[in-house]
Each structure stands twice: as C-alpha cells, then as structure tokens.
Short mmCIF file of C-alpha atoms in Angstrom, two decimals:
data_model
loop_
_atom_site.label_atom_id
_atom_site.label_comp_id
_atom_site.label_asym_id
_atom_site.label_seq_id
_atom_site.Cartn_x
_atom_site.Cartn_y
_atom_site.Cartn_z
CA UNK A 35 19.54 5.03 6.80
CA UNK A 36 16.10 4.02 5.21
CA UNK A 37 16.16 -0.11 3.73
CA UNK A 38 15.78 0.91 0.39
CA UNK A 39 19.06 2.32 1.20
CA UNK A 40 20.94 -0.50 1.81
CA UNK A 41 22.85 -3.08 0.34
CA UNK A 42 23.98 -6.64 1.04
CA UNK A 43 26.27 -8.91 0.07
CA UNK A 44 25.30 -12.20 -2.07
CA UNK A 45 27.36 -13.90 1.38
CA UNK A 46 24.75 -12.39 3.62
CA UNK A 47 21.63 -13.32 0.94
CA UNK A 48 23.02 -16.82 0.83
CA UNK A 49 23.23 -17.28 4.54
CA UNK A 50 19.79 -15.87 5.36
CA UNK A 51 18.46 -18.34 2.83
CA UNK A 52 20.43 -21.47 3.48
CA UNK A 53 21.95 -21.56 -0.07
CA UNK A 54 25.33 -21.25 -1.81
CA UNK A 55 27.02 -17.99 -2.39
CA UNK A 56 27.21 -18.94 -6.02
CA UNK A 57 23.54 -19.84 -6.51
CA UNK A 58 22.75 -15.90 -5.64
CA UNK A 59 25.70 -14.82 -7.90
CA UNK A 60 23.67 -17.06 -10.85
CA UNK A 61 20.53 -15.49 -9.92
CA UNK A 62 22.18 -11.94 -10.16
CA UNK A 63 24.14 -12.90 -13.30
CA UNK A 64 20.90 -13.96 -14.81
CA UNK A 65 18.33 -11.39 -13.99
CA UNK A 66 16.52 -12.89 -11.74
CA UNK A 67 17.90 -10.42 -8.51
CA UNK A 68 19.02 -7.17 -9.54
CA UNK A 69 22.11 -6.26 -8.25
CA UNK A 70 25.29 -3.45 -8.40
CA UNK A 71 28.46 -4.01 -9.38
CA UNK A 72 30.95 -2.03 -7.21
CA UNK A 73 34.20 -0.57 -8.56
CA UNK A 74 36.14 -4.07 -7.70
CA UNK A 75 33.66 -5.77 -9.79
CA UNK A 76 32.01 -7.05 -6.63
CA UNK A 77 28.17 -8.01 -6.67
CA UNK A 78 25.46 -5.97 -3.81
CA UNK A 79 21.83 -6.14 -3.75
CA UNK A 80 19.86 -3.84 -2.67
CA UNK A 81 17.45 -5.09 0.33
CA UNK A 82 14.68 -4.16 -1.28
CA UNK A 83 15.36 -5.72 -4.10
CA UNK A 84 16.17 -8.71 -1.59
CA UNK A 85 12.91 -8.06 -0.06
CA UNK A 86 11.07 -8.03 -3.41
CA UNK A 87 12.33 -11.66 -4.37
CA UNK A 88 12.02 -12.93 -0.98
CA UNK A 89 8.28 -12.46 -0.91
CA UNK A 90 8.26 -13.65 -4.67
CA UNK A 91 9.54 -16.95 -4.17
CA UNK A 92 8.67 -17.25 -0.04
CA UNK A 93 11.69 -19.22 0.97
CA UNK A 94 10.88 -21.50 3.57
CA UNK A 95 14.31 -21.42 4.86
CA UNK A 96 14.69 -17.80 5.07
CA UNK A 97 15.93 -16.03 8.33
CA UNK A 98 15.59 -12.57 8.14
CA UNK A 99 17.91 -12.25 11.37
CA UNK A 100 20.86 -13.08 8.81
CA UNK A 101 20.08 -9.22 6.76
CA UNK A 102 19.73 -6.01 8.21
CA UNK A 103 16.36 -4.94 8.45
CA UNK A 104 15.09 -2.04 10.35
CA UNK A 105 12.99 -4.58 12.21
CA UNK A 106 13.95 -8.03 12.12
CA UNK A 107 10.07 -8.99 10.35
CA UNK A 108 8.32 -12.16 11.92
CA UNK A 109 7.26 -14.20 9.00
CA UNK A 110 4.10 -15.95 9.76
CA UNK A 111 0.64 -15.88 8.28
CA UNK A 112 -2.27 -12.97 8.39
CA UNK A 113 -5.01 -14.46 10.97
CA UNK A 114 -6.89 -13.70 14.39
CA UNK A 115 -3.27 -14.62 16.37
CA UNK A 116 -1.46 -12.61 14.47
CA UNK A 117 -4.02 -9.48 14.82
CA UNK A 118 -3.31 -10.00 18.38
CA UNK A 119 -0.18 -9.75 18.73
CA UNK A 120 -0.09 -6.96 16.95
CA UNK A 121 -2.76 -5.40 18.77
CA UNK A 122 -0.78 -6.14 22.14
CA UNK A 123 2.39 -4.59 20.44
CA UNK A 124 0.50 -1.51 19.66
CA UNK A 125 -1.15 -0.89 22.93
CA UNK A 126 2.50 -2.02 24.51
CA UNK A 127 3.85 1.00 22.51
CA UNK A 128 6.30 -1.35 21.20
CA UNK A 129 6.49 -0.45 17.77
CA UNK A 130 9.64 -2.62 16.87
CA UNK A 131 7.56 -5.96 17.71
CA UNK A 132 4.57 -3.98 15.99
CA UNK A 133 6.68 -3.20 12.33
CA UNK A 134 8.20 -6.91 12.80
CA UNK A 135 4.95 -8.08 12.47
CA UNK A 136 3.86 -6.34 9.45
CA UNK A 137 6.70 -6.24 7.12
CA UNK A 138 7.13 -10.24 8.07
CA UNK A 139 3.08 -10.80 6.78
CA UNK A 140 4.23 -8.88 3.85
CA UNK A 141 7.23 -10.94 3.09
CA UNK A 142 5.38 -14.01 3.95
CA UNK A 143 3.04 -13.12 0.52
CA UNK A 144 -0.17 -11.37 1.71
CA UNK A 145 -0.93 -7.94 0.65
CA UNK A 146 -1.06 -4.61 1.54
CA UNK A 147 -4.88 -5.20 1.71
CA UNK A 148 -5.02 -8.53 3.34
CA UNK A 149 -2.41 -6.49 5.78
CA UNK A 150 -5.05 -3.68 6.48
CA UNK A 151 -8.08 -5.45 6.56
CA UNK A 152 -6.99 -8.26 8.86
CA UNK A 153 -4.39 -7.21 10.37
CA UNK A 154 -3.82 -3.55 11.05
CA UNK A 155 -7.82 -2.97 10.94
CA UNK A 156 -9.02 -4.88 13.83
CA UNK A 157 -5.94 -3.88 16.46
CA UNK A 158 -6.46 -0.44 15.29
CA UNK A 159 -10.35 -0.84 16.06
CA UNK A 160 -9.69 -2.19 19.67
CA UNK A 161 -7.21 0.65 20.26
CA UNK A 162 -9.61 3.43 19.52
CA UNK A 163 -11.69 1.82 21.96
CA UNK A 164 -9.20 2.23 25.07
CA UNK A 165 -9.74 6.17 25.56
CA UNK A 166 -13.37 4.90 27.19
CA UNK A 167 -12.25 3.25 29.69
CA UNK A 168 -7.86 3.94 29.89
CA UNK A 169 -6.79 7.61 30.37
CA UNK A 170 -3.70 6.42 28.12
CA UNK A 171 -6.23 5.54 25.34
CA UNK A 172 -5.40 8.76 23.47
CA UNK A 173 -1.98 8.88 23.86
CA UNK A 174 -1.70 4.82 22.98
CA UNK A 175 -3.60 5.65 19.69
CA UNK A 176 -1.83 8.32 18.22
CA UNK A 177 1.36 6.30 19.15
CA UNK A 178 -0.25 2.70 17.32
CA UNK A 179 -1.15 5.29 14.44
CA UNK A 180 2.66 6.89 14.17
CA UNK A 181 3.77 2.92 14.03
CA UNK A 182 1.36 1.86 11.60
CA UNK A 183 2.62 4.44 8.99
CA UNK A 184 6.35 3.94 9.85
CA UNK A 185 5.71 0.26 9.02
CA UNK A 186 4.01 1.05 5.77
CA UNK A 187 6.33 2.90 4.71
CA UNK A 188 9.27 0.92 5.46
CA UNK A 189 7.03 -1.54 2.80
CA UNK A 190 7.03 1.10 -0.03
CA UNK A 191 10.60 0.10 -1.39
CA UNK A 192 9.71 -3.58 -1.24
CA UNK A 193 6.78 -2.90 -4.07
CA UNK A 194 7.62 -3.59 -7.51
CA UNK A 195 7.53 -0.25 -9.43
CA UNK A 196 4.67 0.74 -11.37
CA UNK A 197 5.09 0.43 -15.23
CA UNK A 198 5.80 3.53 -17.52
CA UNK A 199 2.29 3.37 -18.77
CA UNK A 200 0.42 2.46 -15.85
CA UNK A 201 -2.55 3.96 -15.07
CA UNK A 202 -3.21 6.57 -11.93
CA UNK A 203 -5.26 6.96 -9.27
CA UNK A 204 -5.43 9.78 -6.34
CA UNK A 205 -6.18 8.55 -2.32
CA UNK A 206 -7.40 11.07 -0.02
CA UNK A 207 -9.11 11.64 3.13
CA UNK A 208 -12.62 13.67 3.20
CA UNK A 209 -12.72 17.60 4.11
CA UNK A 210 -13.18 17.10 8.08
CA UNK A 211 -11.29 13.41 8.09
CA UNK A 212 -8.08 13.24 10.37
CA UNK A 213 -7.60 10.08 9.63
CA UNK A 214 -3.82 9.41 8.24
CA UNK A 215 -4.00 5.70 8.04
CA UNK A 216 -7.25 4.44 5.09
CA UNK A 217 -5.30 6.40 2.52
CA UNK A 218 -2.39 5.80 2.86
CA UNK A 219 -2.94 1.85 2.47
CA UNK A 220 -5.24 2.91 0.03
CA UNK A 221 -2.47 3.86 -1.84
CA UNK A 222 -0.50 1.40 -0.82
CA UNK A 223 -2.98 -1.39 -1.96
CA UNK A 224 -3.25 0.68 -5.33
CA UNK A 225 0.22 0.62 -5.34
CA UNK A 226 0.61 -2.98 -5.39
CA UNK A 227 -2.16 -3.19 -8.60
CA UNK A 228 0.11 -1.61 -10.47
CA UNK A 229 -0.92 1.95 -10.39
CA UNK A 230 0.88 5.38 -10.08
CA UNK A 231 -0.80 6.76 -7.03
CA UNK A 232 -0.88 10.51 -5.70
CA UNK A 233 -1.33 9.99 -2.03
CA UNK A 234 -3.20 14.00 -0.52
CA UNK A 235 -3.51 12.28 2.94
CA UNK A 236 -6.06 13.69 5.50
CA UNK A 237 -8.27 16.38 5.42
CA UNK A 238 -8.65 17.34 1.93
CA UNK A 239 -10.81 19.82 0.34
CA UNK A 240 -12.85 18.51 -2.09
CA UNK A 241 -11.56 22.05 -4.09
CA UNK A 242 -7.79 19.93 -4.33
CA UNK A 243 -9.69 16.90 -4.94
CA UNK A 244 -10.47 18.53 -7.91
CA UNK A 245 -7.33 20.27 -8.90
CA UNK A 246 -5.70 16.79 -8.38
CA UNK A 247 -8.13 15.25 -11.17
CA UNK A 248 -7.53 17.85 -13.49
CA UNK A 249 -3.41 18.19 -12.83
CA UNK A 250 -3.06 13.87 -13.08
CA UNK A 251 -5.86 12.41 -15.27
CA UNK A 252 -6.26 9.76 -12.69
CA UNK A 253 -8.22 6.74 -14.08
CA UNK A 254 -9.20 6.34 -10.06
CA UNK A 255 -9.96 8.54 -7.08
CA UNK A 256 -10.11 6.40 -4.00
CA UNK A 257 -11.98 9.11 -1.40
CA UNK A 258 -12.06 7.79 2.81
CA UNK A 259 -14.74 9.12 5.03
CA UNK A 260 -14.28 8.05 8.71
CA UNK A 261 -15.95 10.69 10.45
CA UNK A 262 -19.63 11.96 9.87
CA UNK A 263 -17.96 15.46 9.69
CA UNK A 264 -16.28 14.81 6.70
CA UNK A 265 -18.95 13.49 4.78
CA UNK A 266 -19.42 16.31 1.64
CA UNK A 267 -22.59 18.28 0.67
CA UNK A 268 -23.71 17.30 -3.07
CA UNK A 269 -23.23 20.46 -3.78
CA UNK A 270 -19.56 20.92 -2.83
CA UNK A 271 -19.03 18.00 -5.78
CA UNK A 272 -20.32 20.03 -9.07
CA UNK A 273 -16.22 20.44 -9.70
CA UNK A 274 -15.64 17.54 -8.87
CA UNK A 275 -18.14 15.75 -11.26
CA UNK A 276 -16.94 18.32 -14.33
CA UNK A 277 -13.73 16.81 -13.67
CA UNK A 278 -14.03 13.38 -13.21
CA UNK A 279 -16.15 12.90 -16.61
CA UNK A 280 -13.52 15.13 -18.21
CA UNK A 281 -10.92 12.70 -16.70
CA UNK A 282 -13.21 9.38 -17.11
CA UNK A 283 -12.34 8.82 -13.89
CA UNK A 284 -13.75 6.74 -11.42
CA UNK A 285 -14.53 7.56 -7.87
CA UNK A 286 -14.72 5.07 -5.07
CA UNK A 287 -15.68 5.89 -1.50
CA UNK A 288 -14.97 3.69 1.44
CA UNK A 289 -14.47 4.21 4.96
CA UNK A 290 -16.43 3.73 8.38
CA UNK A 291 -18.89 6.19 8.02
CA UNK A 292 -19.45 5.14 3.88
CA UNK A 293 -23.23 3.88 5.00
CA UNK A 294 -23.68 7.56 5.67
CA UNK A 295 -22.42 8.56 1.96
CA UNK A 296 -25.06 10.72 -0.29
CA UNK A 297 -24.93 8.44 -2.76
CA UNK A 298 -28.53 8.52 -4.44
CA UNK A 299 -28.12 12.31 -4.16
CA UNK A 300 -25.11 12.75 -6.37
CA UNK A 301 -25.58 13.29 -10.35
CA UNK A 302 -21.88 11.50 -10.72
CA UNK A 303 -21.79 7.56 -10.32
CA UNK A 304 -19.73 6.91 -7.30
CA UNK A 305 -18.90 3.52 -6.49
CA UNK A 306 -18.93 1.86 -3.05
CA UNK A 307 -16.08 -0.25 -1.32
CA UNK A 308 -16.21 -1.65 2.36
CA UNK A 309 -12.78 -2.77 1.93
CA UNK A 310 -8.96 -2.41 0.81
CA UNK A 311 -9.28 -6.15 -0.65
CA UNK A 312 -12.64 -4.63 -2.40
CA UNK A 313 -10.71 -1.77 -3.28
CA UNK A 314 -7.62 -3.89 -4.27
CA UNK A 315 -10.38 -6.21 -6.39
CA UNK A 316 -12.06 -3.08 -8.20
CA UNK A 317 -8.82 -1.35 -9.43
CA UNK A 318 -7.71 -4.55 -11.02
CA UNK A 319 -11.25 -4.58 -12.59
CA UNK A 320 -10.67 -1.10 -13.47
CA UNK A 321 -6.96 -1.52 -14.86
CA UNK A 322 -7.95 -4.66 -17.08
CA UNK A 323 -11.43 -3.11 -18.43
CA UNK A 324 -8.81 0.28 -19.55
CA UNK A 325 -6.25 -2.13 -20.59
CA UNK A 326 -8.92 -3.91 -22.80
CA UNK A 327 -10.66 -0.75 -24.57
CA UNK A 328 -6.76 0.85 -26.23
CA UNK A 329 -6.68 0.66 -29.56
CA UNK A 330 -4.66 -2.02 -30.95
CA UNK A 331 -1.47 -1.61 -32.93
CA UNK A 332 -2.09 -1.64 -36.88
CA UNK A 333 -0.89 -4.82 -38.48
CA UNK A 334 2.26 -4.91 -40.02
CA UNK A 335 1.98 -5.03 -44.24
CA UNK A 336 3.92 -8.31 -45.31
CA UNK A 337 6.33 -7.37 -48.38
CA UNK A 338 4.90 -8.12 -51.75
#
C-alpha cells in the first residue's frame, strides 16, 4: 500500500506530535487538516495530508516513528553531513536509510530543489564515479538511481495539488539522454511552483517534444541534456520552434552537458539553468509575469 494510501487516526497524529487528541480533532473540525469521516462518524487523515501539514508548520516535537511511513524519514537539515550520509546509504545499497533521509529533509521544509541540488546531486555525482575504480560501480549506480526515484515518488502525495488554473509545463530528457533522475525532479520542483507538469522521462525525441507542446499548451518546457549524445542538431528544432511560439512557451535547458548547448545557433530563445533551485526560481518568475499580463475582470456597474 502506497502513503497516499493510508490513513491515521487523530490518536496516532496527536502522539507523534506531543499534543492532545482534541487539539487535532479542532484542527480537522476547522479546516486546517483535512480529514474523512468514517461511517461511525469517526475522524482519519490521510498521511499525506499529515505529511503536508507537518512540513507546513515543522513541529519540533514531531516523531515520525509514532505514524506509519514507508520509511520512518530522519528529519534534519539539507547540508554537506547530510549529503553524506546519504551518499554512504546509496553506495551501502540501503535504500530504506537512503528514502529516510530524503522524505525527512522534505518534511523538515526544504524543497524538492534544495533536495536535488544538495542533496541527491552530489551523492549521485560520487556514485557515478565508483565504476573507475569498483567493479560494483555499475551495479551500485543503477541501484542509488532505482532509490532515488522510489523516494521521489513516495514525496509526490505530500505536494499540495496544483490549482485548477495553474499553468503547465513539460520535463523531458534529450533524444540520446538515459538519464531518469533531472526530470523527474524537474518536475517535481515544477510541481512544487504550482504547475501542472507532464513528466516524458528519458530519451525523448524532440518529434514528442513537439507533439507534447502542441497536445498541452505548456507555458514551460524544462529539456535535460546529460550526455553529449543527446545534445540536438538546430535543425531537428524547426517543429519545435513553430510550436513553442504558437504555445508562447518557454524553453529552458539544463543539465551537465548544458555548456555544450547550441544556443547562439538556434532562431528560438532558449533559456539557460544550471540548477533545479534556478529552475525552481525561473518558473516562479515565469508563473507571476503570466499571472500579471490576464486581463482583469470588468468592474462591476453600481445601481443607479
């Protein structure tokens, strides 16, 4: 059973937070947790909900040991200690300790991107680096990688839904990219800016690139190169571009082989981002500078 599955009692909320029973029933009975009522009249939360006003309010008293979690998460700050324990977790193949790690950073308030850029980036970078010297390095990375994802995922439920008219955006990896992981936190970190995101994953033609413009109207395509391999010819993007001004959408590129992006050669602006927390930064430009240019409502006519 997945944690957006699940359901707790306001019993087992109040214990993990050190609080009365009936202080969670007044927080459910006033909208501040949302909550079921079961046949018997009988008040249960779901724990993502729980994890979703956890992380809003960061209860110092809160022991996540008390709810049932698919990993118990280790609440504790985003910095070089945590990064390493993580990375030893990952090369350990022990991917409860490794999801423990993440979901606590998330409940503990920092973001997907803070997550990937600080966290999950630099253990991942020192993993892809064992294969040189470790004949386990292969099998050690494709393991951290499967880990990774099940831990983002498990953090999916615990974002607070998009709104009806939020803008969208499309995350994908270039032609010739393998790589699972830079779009799907890029749509995670999109995700957590309030968009609608259409996650293609890996290896992408630029062809469904395009297809995926036209079918969503994204106001964003958020395009990962990691390998040299997938980097495009200008060509291949004349569909693309057609689309994209049709859309007015914007395309960002990021990855680790974005230095090696034709951008001066394209006849589309393309915008640059080094980063998810870049990334994370321009889509809230992006959402506020859309958000600013609809047409306001008409005033209302007083009565005469």
């Amino acid at each position: 059973m997945l944690n957006s599955d699940r359901f707790i009692t306001t019993r087992q909320l109040a214990e993990s937070l050190g609080v009365s029973e009936s202080s969670v029933k007044r927080w459910v009975d006033d909208g501040s947790l949302e909550a079921h009522r079961t046949s018997g009249g009988h008040r249960r939360i779901p724990l993502a909900q729980a994890a979703r006003f956890l992380r809003r309010h960061r209860w110092s008293t809160f022991r996540p040991d008390q709810l049932p979690f698919a990993a118990s998460p280790a609440l504790g700050p985003v910095d070089d200690l945590a990064a390493e324990h993580l990375f030893d977790a990952l090369s350990k193949d022990d991917p409860e300790t490794a999801r423990a790690i993440i979901s606590g950073r998330f409940l503990s308030g920092a973001d997907v991107a803070t997550i990937g850029d600080l966290l999950i980036r630099p253990a991942m970078a020192r993993i892809g680096e064992l294969w040189k010297h470790d004949p386990q390095g292969v099998l050690v990375e494709h393991r951290a990688v499967d880990t990774c994802i099940a831990a983002l995922h498990e953090l999916i439920p615990w974002l607070d839904p998009a709104p009806e008219l939020a803008p969208t955006a499309v995350t994908a990896a270039g032609p010739a990219d393998p790589y699972m992981l830079p779009p799907l936190l890029a749509s995670l970190t999109l995700r957590e800016r309030g968009f609608k995101v259409h996650n293609l994953g890996p290896l992408t033609p630029l062809s469904s690139m395009t297809l995926a413009i036209t079918r969503y109207q994204p106001t964003l395509l958020s395009l990962s190169v990691s390998t040299d391999t997938s980097l495009p010819r200008a060509s291949e993007w004349e569909a693309m571009a057609k689309s994209s001004r049709q859309a007015q959408c914007e395309i960002v590129v990021g990855g680790r082989c974005v230095g090696a992006f034709p951008f001066g050669s394209l006849r589309i602006p393309v915008n640059r981002c080094g980063s998810m927390l870049e990334l994370g930064a321009f889509a809230s430009g992006l959402s506020r500078s859309k958000d600013a240019r609809k047409p306001l409502d008409p005033p209302r006519k007083g009565r005469k």
